[in-house]
Structures are given as C-alpha cells and as structure tokens.
CSV table of C-alpha atoms in Angstrom, one decimal:
chain,number,residue,atom,x,y,z
A,1,MET,CA,124.0,140.9,189.1
A,2,MET,CA,123.7,140.8,185.4
A,3,LYS,CA,123.0,144.1,183.8
A,4,MET,CA,121.3,142.6,180.7
A,5,MET,CA,120.1,139.3,182.2
A,6,LYS,CA,117.8,140.3,185.0
A,7,ASP,CA,114.6,138.4,184.4
A,8,LEU,CA,113.0,135.2,183.1
A,9,GLU,CA,112.2,136.7,179.7
A,10,GLN,CA,115.8,137.6,179.0
A,11,TRP,CA,117.1,134.2,180.0
A,12,THR,CA,114.4,132.5,177.9
A,13,THR,CA,115.2,134.5,174.8
A,14,LEU,CA,118.9,133.6,175.2
A,15,MET,CA,118.1,129.9,175.6
A,16,VAL,CA,116.0,130.0,172.4
A,17,ASP,CA,119.0,131.5,170.6
A,18,VAL,CA,121.2,128.7,171.9
A,19,ILE,CA,118.6,126.1,170.7
A,20,ALA,CA,118.5,127.7,167.3
A,21,ARG,CA,122.2,127.5,166.9
A,22,ALA,CA,122.4,123.9,168.1
A,23,THR,CA,119.6,122.6,165.9
A,24,SER,CA,120.9,124.1,162.6
A,25,GLN,CA,124.7,124.6,162.9
A,26,LEU,CA,127.0,121.6,162.9
A,27,PRO,CA,130.1,122.5,165.0
A,28,PRO,CA,133.2,123.2,162.9
A,29,ASP,CA,135.2,120.4,164.5
A,30,VAL,CA,132.5,117.8,163.6
A,31,THR,CA,132.3,119.1,160.1
A,32,ALA,CA,136.1,118.8,159.7
A,33,ALA,CA,136.0,115.3,161.1
A,34,ILE,CA,133.3,114.2,158.6
A,35,ARG,CA,135.3,115.8,155.7
A,36,ARG,CA,138.4,113.9,156.8
A,37,GLY,CA,136.4,110.7,156.9
A,38,ARG,CA,135.1,111.4,153.4
A,39,THR,CA,138.7,111.4,152.0
A,40,GLN,CA,139.1,107.9,153.4
A,41,GLU,CA,136.2,106.4,151.6
A,42,ALA,CA,136.3,105.0,148.0
A,43,GLU,CA,134.8,107.2,145.3
A,44,GLY,CA,131.4,105.9,144.3
A,45,SER,CA,131.0,103.8,147.4
A,46,LEU,CA,127.9,103.9,149.6
A,47,ALA,CA,130.0,105.2,152.4
A,48,ALA,CA,131.2,108.1,150.3
A,49,MET,CA,127.7,108.9,149.1
A,50,ALA,CA,126.4,108.8,152.7
A,51,LEU,CA,129.0,111.3,153.9
A,52,ASP,CA,128.3,113.5,150.9
A,53,SER,CA,124.6,113.5,151.8
A,54,VAL,CA,125.4,114.3,155.5
A,55,LEU,CA,127.6,117.3,154.5
A,56,LYS,CA,125.1,118.6,152.0
A,57,ASN,CA,122.3,118.3,154.6
A,58,ALA,CA,124.4,120.2,157.2
A,59,ASP,CA,125.1,123.0,154.7
A,60,ILE,CA,121.4,123.4,153.8
A,61,ALA,CA,120.3,123.4,157.5
A,62,CYS,CA,122.8,126.1,158.3
A,63,ALA,CA,121.9,128.2,155.3
A,64,GLU,CA,118.2,128.0,156.0
A,65,LYS,CA,118.5,128.1,159.8
A,66,ALA,CA,116.4,124.9,159.9
A,67,PRO,CA,116.8,121.7,161.9
A,68,MET,CA,119.4,119.4,160.3
A,69,CYS,CA,117.5,116.3,161.4
A,70,GLN,CA,113.7,115.6,161.8
A,71,ASP,CA,114.4,114.1,165.2
A,72,THR,CA,115.5,117.2,167.1
A,73,GLY,CA,116.1,115.0,170.2
A,74,VAL,CA,116.0,115.6,173.9
A,75,PRO,CA,117.5,119.0,174.9
A,76,LEU,CA,120.1,118.5,177.6
A,77,PHE,CA,121.4,121.6,179.3
A,78,TRP,CA,124.4,122.0,181.5
A,79,ILE,CA,124.6,125.4,183.2
A,80,HIS,CA,127.4,126.7,185.5
A,81,HIS,CA,126.4,129.8,187.4
A,82,PRO,CA,127.5,132.0,190.3
A,83,ALA,CA,125.7,131.8,193.7
A,84,ASP,CA,123.5,134.9,193.1
A,85,VAL,CA,121.9,133.5,189.9
A,86,SER,CA,118.8,131.4,190.6
A,87,THR,CA,118.9,127.7,189.6
A,88,GLY,CA,115.1,127.8,189.5
A,89,LEU,CA,115.1,130.8,187.2
A,90,LEU,CA,117.5,129.2,184.8
A,91,SER,CA,115.7,125.8,184.8
A,92,LYS,CA,112.3,127.6,184.1
A,93,ALA,CA,113.9,129.6,181.3
A,94,CYS,CA,115.2,126.3,179.7
A,95,THR,CA,111.7,124.8,179.8
A,96,GLN,CA,110.0,127.9,178.4
A,97,ALA,CA,112.6,128.2,175.7
A,98,VAL,CA,111.9,124.6,174.6
A,99,ARG,CA,108.2,125.4,174.3
A,100,ARG,CA,108.9,128.6,172.4
A,101,ALA,CA,111.5,126.9,170.1
A,102,THR,CA,109.0,124.1,169.4
A,103,ALA,CA,106.3,126.7,168.5
A,104,LYS,CA,108.9,128.2,166.1
A,105,ASN,CA,109.6,124.8,164.5
A,106,LEU,CA,113.2,125.0,165.7
A,107,LEU,CA,112.4,121.8,167.6
A,108,ARG,CA,109.9,119.0,166.7
A,109,GLU,CA,106.9,118.3,169.0
A,110,ASN,CA,109.0,115.6,170.6
A,111,ALA,CA,107.6,115.0,174.1
A,112,VAL,CA,105.2,112.1,174.8
A,113,ASP,CA,103.3,111.3,178.0
A,114,THR,CA,104.5,107.8,178.8
A,115,LEU,CA,101.3,106.5,180.3
A,116,THR,CA,98.8,107.8,177.7
A,117,GLY,CA,101.1,107.8,174.7
A,118,ARG,CA,99.9,111.3,173.8
A,119,ASN,CA,102.2,114.0,172.5
A,120,THR,CA,102.3,117.0,174.9
A,121,GLY,CA,102.3,119.3,171.8
A,122,ASP,CA,104.8,121.8,173.1
A,123,GLY,CA,108.0,119.8,173.3
A,124,ALA,CA,108.1,119.7,177.1
A,125,ALA,CA,107.4,117.0,179.6
A,126,PRO,CA,108.9,115.8,182.9
A,127,SER,CA,112.7,115.6,182.3
A,128,ILE,CA,112.3,117.2,178.9
A,129,PRO,CA,114.3,119.3,178.8
A,130,THR,CA,116.9,117.9,181.2
A,131,VAL,CA,118.7,120.7,183.1
A,132,HIS,CA,121.8,120.2,185.1
A,133,CYS,CA,122.7,123.4,187.1
A,134,GLU,CA,126.0,123.7,189.1
A,135,GLU,CA,127.2,126.6,191.1
A,136,TRP,CA,130.8,127.8,190.5
A,137,ASP,CA,133.1,130.5,191.8
A,138,ARG,CA,133.2,132.5,188.5
A,139,SER,CA,131.0,135.5,187.8
A,140,GLU,CA,129.9,134.3,184.3
A,141,VAL,CA,127.1,132.0,183.5
A,142,LYS,CA,128.1,129.2,181.1
A,143,ILE,CA,125.3,127.5,179.2
A,144,GLN,CA,125.9,124.3,177.2
A,145,LEU,CA,123.3,122.4,175.2
A,146,LEU,CA,123.2,119.0,173.6
A,147,LEU,CA,120.3,117.9,171.4
A,148,LYS,CA,120.4,114.1,171.6
A,149,GLY,CA,118.3,112.2,169.1
A,150,GLY,CA,116.2,109.2,170.0
A,151,GLY,CA,117.8,106.9,167.4
A,152,CYS,CA,121.3,107.3,168.7
A,153,GLU,CA,120.0,107.1,172.3
A,154,ASN,CA,118.6,103.7,171.5
A,155,THR,CA,122.1,102.5,170.6
A,156,SER,CA,123.7,103.7,173.9
A,157,ALA,CA,124.8,100.9,176.2
A,158,GLN,CA,126.0,100.2,179.7
A,159,TYR,CA,128.3,97.3,180.8
A,160,SER,CA,129.1,95.9,184.2
A,161,LEU,CA,132.6,94.6,184.5
A,162,PRO,CA,133.9,92.0,184.6
A,163,ASP,CA,132.2,90.7,181.4
A,164,SER,CA,133.3,87.1,180.8
A,165,LYS,CA,131.8,86.9,177.3
A,166,LEU,CA,134.0,89.8,176.1
A,167,GLY,CA,137.0,88.9,178.2
A,168,ALA,CA,136.7,92.3,179.9
A,169,ASP,CA,138.2,92.7,183.3
A,170,ARG,CA,137.9,95.6,185.7
A,171,ASN,CA,140.7,97.7,184.1
A,172,LEU,CA,141.2,100.0,181.2
A,173,ASP,CA,141.7,97.2,178.7
A,174,GLY,CA,138.4,95.7,179.8
A,175,ALA,CA,136.7,99.1,179.4
A,176,ARG,CA,138.3,99.3,175.9
A,177,ARG,CA,136.8,95.9,175.0
A,178,VAL,CA,133.3,96.8,175.9
A,179,VAL,CA,133.4,100.2,174.2
A,180,LEU,CA,134.4,98.5,171.0
A,181,ASP,CA,131.6,96.0,171.5
A,182,ALA,CA,129.1,98.9,171.9
A,183,ALA,CA,130.4,100.4,168.6
A,184,TYR,CA,130.0,97.1,166.9
A,185,GLN,CA,126.5,96.4,168.2
A,186,ALA,CA,125.4,99.9,167.1
A,187,GLN,CA,126.0,99.0,163.4
A,188,GLY,CA,124.1,101.6,161.3
A,189,LYS,CA,121.3,102.0,163.8
A,190,GLY,CA,122.6,105.2,165.5
A,191,CYS,CA,123.0,107.3,162.3
A,192,GLY,CA,126.7,106.9,162.1
A,193,PRO,CA,129.4,107.9,161.9
A,194,GLY,CA,128.9,108.3,165.6
A,195,ILE,CA,130.7,109.9,168.5
A,196,LEU,CA,131.0,107.9,171.7
A,197,GLY,CA,130.8,109.6,175.1
A,198,VAL,CA,132.1,107.2,177.8
A,199,CYS,CA,132.1,107.1,181.5
A,200,LEU,CA,134.2,104.7,183.6
A,201,GLY,CA,132.7,104.3,187.0
A,202,GLY,CA,129.8,105.9,188.7
A,203,ASP,CA,126.4,104.2,189.3
A,204,ARG,CA,124.0,103.3,186.6
A,205,GLY,CA,122.4,106.8,186.6
A,206,SER,CA,125.4,109.1,187.1
A,207,GLY,CA,127.5,107.1,184.6
A,208,TYR,CA,125.1,107.9,181.7
A,209,VAL,CA,125.0,111.6,182.7
A,210,GLU,CA,128.8,111.9,182.7
A,211,ALA,CA,129.0,109.9,179.4
A,212,LYS,CA,126.6,112.5,177.8
A,213,TYR,CA,128.6,115.4,179.3
A,214,GLN,CA,131.7,114.1,177.5
A,215,LEU,CA,129.9,114.6,174.2
A,216,LEU,CA,130.2,118.4,174.7
A,217,ARG,CA,134.0,118.1,174.2
A,218,HIS,CA,135.5,119.1,170.9
A,219,LEU,CA,136.7,116.2,168.8
A,220,ASP,CA,140.2,117.7,168.4
A,221,ASP,CA,140.8,118.2,172.2
A,222,HIS,CA,143.1,116.1,174.4
A,223,ASN,CA,142.1,114.3,177.5
A,224,PRO,CA,144.1,115.7,180.4
A,225,ILE,CA,144.7,112.2,181.7
A,226,PRO,CA,147.4,110.7,179.5
A,227,GLU,CA,146.1,107.1,179.8
A,228,LEU,CA,142.6,108.2,178.8
A,229,ASP,CA,144.0,110.4,176.0
A,230,ALA,CA,145.8,107.4,174.5
A,231,MET,CA,142.8,105.1,175.0
A,232,GLU,CA,140.5,107.6,173.2
A,233,ARG,CA,142.7,107.7,170.1
A,234,ARG,CA,143.2,103.9,170.1
A,235,LEU,CA,139.5,103.4,170.3
A,236,VAL,CA,138.9,105.7,167.3
A,237,ASP,CA,141.4,103.7,165.3
A,238,GLU,CA,140.1,100.3,166.3
A,239,ALA,CA,136.4,101.2,165.8
A,240,ASN,CA,137.2,102.5,162.3
A,241,GLN,CA,138.7,99.1,161.5
A,242,LEU,CA,135.4,97.3,162.2
A,243,GLY,CA,134.2,97.9,158.7
A,244,ILE,CA,130.8,99.2,159.7
A,245,GLY,CA,131.1,102.6,158.1
A,246,PRO,CA,128.6,105.5,157.7
A,247,MET,CA,125.0,104.4,158.3
A,248,GLY,CA,126.3,100.8,158.4
A,249,PHE,CA,127.1,100.8,154.6
A,250,GLY,CA,130.6,99.6,155.2
A,251,GLY,CA,133.8,101.7,155.0
A,252,LYS,CA,136.4,103.3,157.2
A,253,THR,CA,134.4,106.0,159.0
A,254,THR,CA,132.5,104.3,161.8
A,255,VAL,CA,133.2,106.8,164.6
A,256,LEU,CA,134.3,110.4,164.5
A,257,GLY,CA,135.6,110.5,168.1
A,258,VAL,CA,135.6,108.8,171.5
A,259,LYS,CA,135.6,110.9,174.7
A,260,ILE,CA,136.1,109.4,178.1
A,261,GLY,CA,135.5,110.6,181.6
A,262,THR,CA,135.6,108.9,185.0
A,263,LEU,CA,133.6,108.9,188.2
A,264,GLY,CA,134.2,107.3,191.6
A,265,ARG,CA,132.6,103.9,192.2
A,266,VAL,CA,131.8,101.5,195.0
A,267,PRO,CA,133.9,98.3,195.3
A,268,ALA,CA,131.0,96.1,194.2
A,269,SER,CA,130.4,97.9,190.9
A,270,TYR,CA,132.5,98.8,187.8
A,271,PHE,CA,130.1,100.3,185.2
A,272,VAL,CA,131.2,101.4,181.7
A,273,SER,CA,128.5,103.7,180.2
A,274,ILE,CA,128.5,104.6,176.5
A,275,ALA,CA,126.4,107.4,175.2
A,276,TYR,CA,126.3,107.1,171.4
A,277,LEU,CA,125.8,110.3,169.5
A,278,CYS,CA,124.8,110.5,165.8
A,279,TRP,CA,126.8,112.5,163.2
A,280,ALA,CA,124.4,115.4,163.8
A,281,ALA,CA,126.4,116.4,166.9
A,282,ARG,CA,124.1,119.3,167.8
A,283,ARG,CA,125.8,121.2,170.6
A,284,ALA,CA,125.9,124.9,171.3
A,285,GLY,CA,126.4,127.2,174.2
A,286,ALA,CA,126.9,130.7,175.5
A,287,LEU,CA,129.1,132.4,178.1
A,288,VAL,CA,127.3,135.3,179.7
A,289,ALA,CA,129.6,137.9,181.4
A,290,GLU,CA,128.7,139.9,184.4
A,291,SER,CA,128.3,142.9,182.1
A,292,GLY,CA,125.7,140.9,180.0
A,293,GLU,CA,128.1,140.5,177.1
A,294,ILE,CA,127.5,137.1,175.3
A,295,THR,CA,130.2,134.9,173.9
A,296,TRP,CA,128.9,132.1,171.7
A,297,LEU,CA,130.3,128.6,172.2
A,298,SER,CA,130.3,125.8,169.7
C-alpha cells in the first residue's frame, strides 16, 4: 500500500523520529499556556521563578534535541490505520523504536522487571511501550505518541460515584467535584502546572485509557459537547483558584488545561478517571499518506 513505508525498518525509523520530537519539543500550545501563566504570577515569586525555569529548560531541550526531563516516561502510542496495514507490524515497530531511542539516549533506560526489580536495559518490557491500534476507513496512518512520566502518573486518580465525603453525586457536578479534589490532592507532586485528562464512565481500565487519550488534545481546542466544553473551562478556572501553583509553590497557575471524554458505563458503576500530566506535555505524531508523504503533528 505505502510506497515509502513497506517494511519494519521504515516504520521503526519513523517511530524513532516521532519519539525524538516528543521528548525534546514542547508543543506550541503548551508553551503558550505556560507563558500566559507566567504573566499571572507575581515578579520574584517562587511561582514565577518555577515557570521561568520550565520555559528555559524547554528551550534548551529543543535547541540541543535532548530530553526535557530525566524521566522520559512510558511511551503510549495510539495508531489509526487502514485495513491493509498490519497491526502486528506497527506494534513491533513501536517496540523496536523504543529500544533504538533508548540506545540513542532519546529515552532513559526506564523499564523495570516487576518481580526481580532489575532494569531491562533497553527501555522495553511487557506493556512498555503501550500500543493502541485501531483500524479506520481512511488511507492514511495516523501515529500519536504521549510520553507520560512516572511522577505525574503517581498523582493520577480514580473515583467511584457517588462519593459522600465530597458530596459528589452521579452527575456532571459530582464529576466536577472529584476532578477538583484530584487537582488539590496532587499538590506539587506531579510537576505542575499540570494538565488533567478526564474520562467519565467506562470501567476501571478503559476509563484510564480514555483519560490519557484526552491528553493528546490541544489546550486551545473546544470540546464538541457543549456541557463538557463549559465544564473544562470552569475546572481550569476553579483549579487555578486553589492556590497550589507551579510545583506546589503557591500561585495562580495550578493547571494548564482540563480535557474531558466519556465512555459508556454499566448501571452499577460511575467512575471518574483522572490522568494527571506534568508541564512537560510530551506529545508528537505523524500522518503518513498513501504516497508515503509525512505530515508532522504536535
């Protein structure tokens, strides 16, 4: 099908390029959001100094094509592809690319065998990377990558509604309450200012996957569902009034964005899953046309 993408080596090379972009280039919308936050912080404050450091770090990483954080995270791939492109081939290319990127120091040796506690040494292990492949009716292949650090992963949370302690019922207002609680509980532990990916519904597993998928959205986009669009913007405003600020130093920039998706649920369950992402929102992607032409995605 693809004139320039016929074999494993070609796909692996492309995936390495996607990883290199993700690990070193902060997306423009995230940079703009951090700069806006910086204008809200008092000169000489710890919050202002933290954001200055973040922006300087991102500039250096981009200039030197080096990882912007020592924790290069878990690589999460979402790939949409036509029927005649092999899921197995794409998945294998992602794993080989992680190993190759690790050898090139684009990624840290970041995979550990859970039973032995030993580092695998090549950045790969069962579920590392995580690859989600989905067939679609278009002729292009769309690759999206998120590098999600361990620190921010530790501050992710999942709630089961109703939650009597938070006064959260099974409705949008209840969901809003628990998302705010998650932002408050994170404090400075997730390398804030953070971005919150949220899923309403699903089961405990699918809810987290969808919450992470929401983190691929641009911060300046609009949710197509009006109620959720309004809720996203309200949550950003309310979270930034919590006073937590960058890195937990206090201030007005606690979150850069909130992105919400929904899944179906069974009557007995109403889960709200929150995937916390650090300021280093390392996402990148590529759209590969049938001709082999590549369009880079941020």
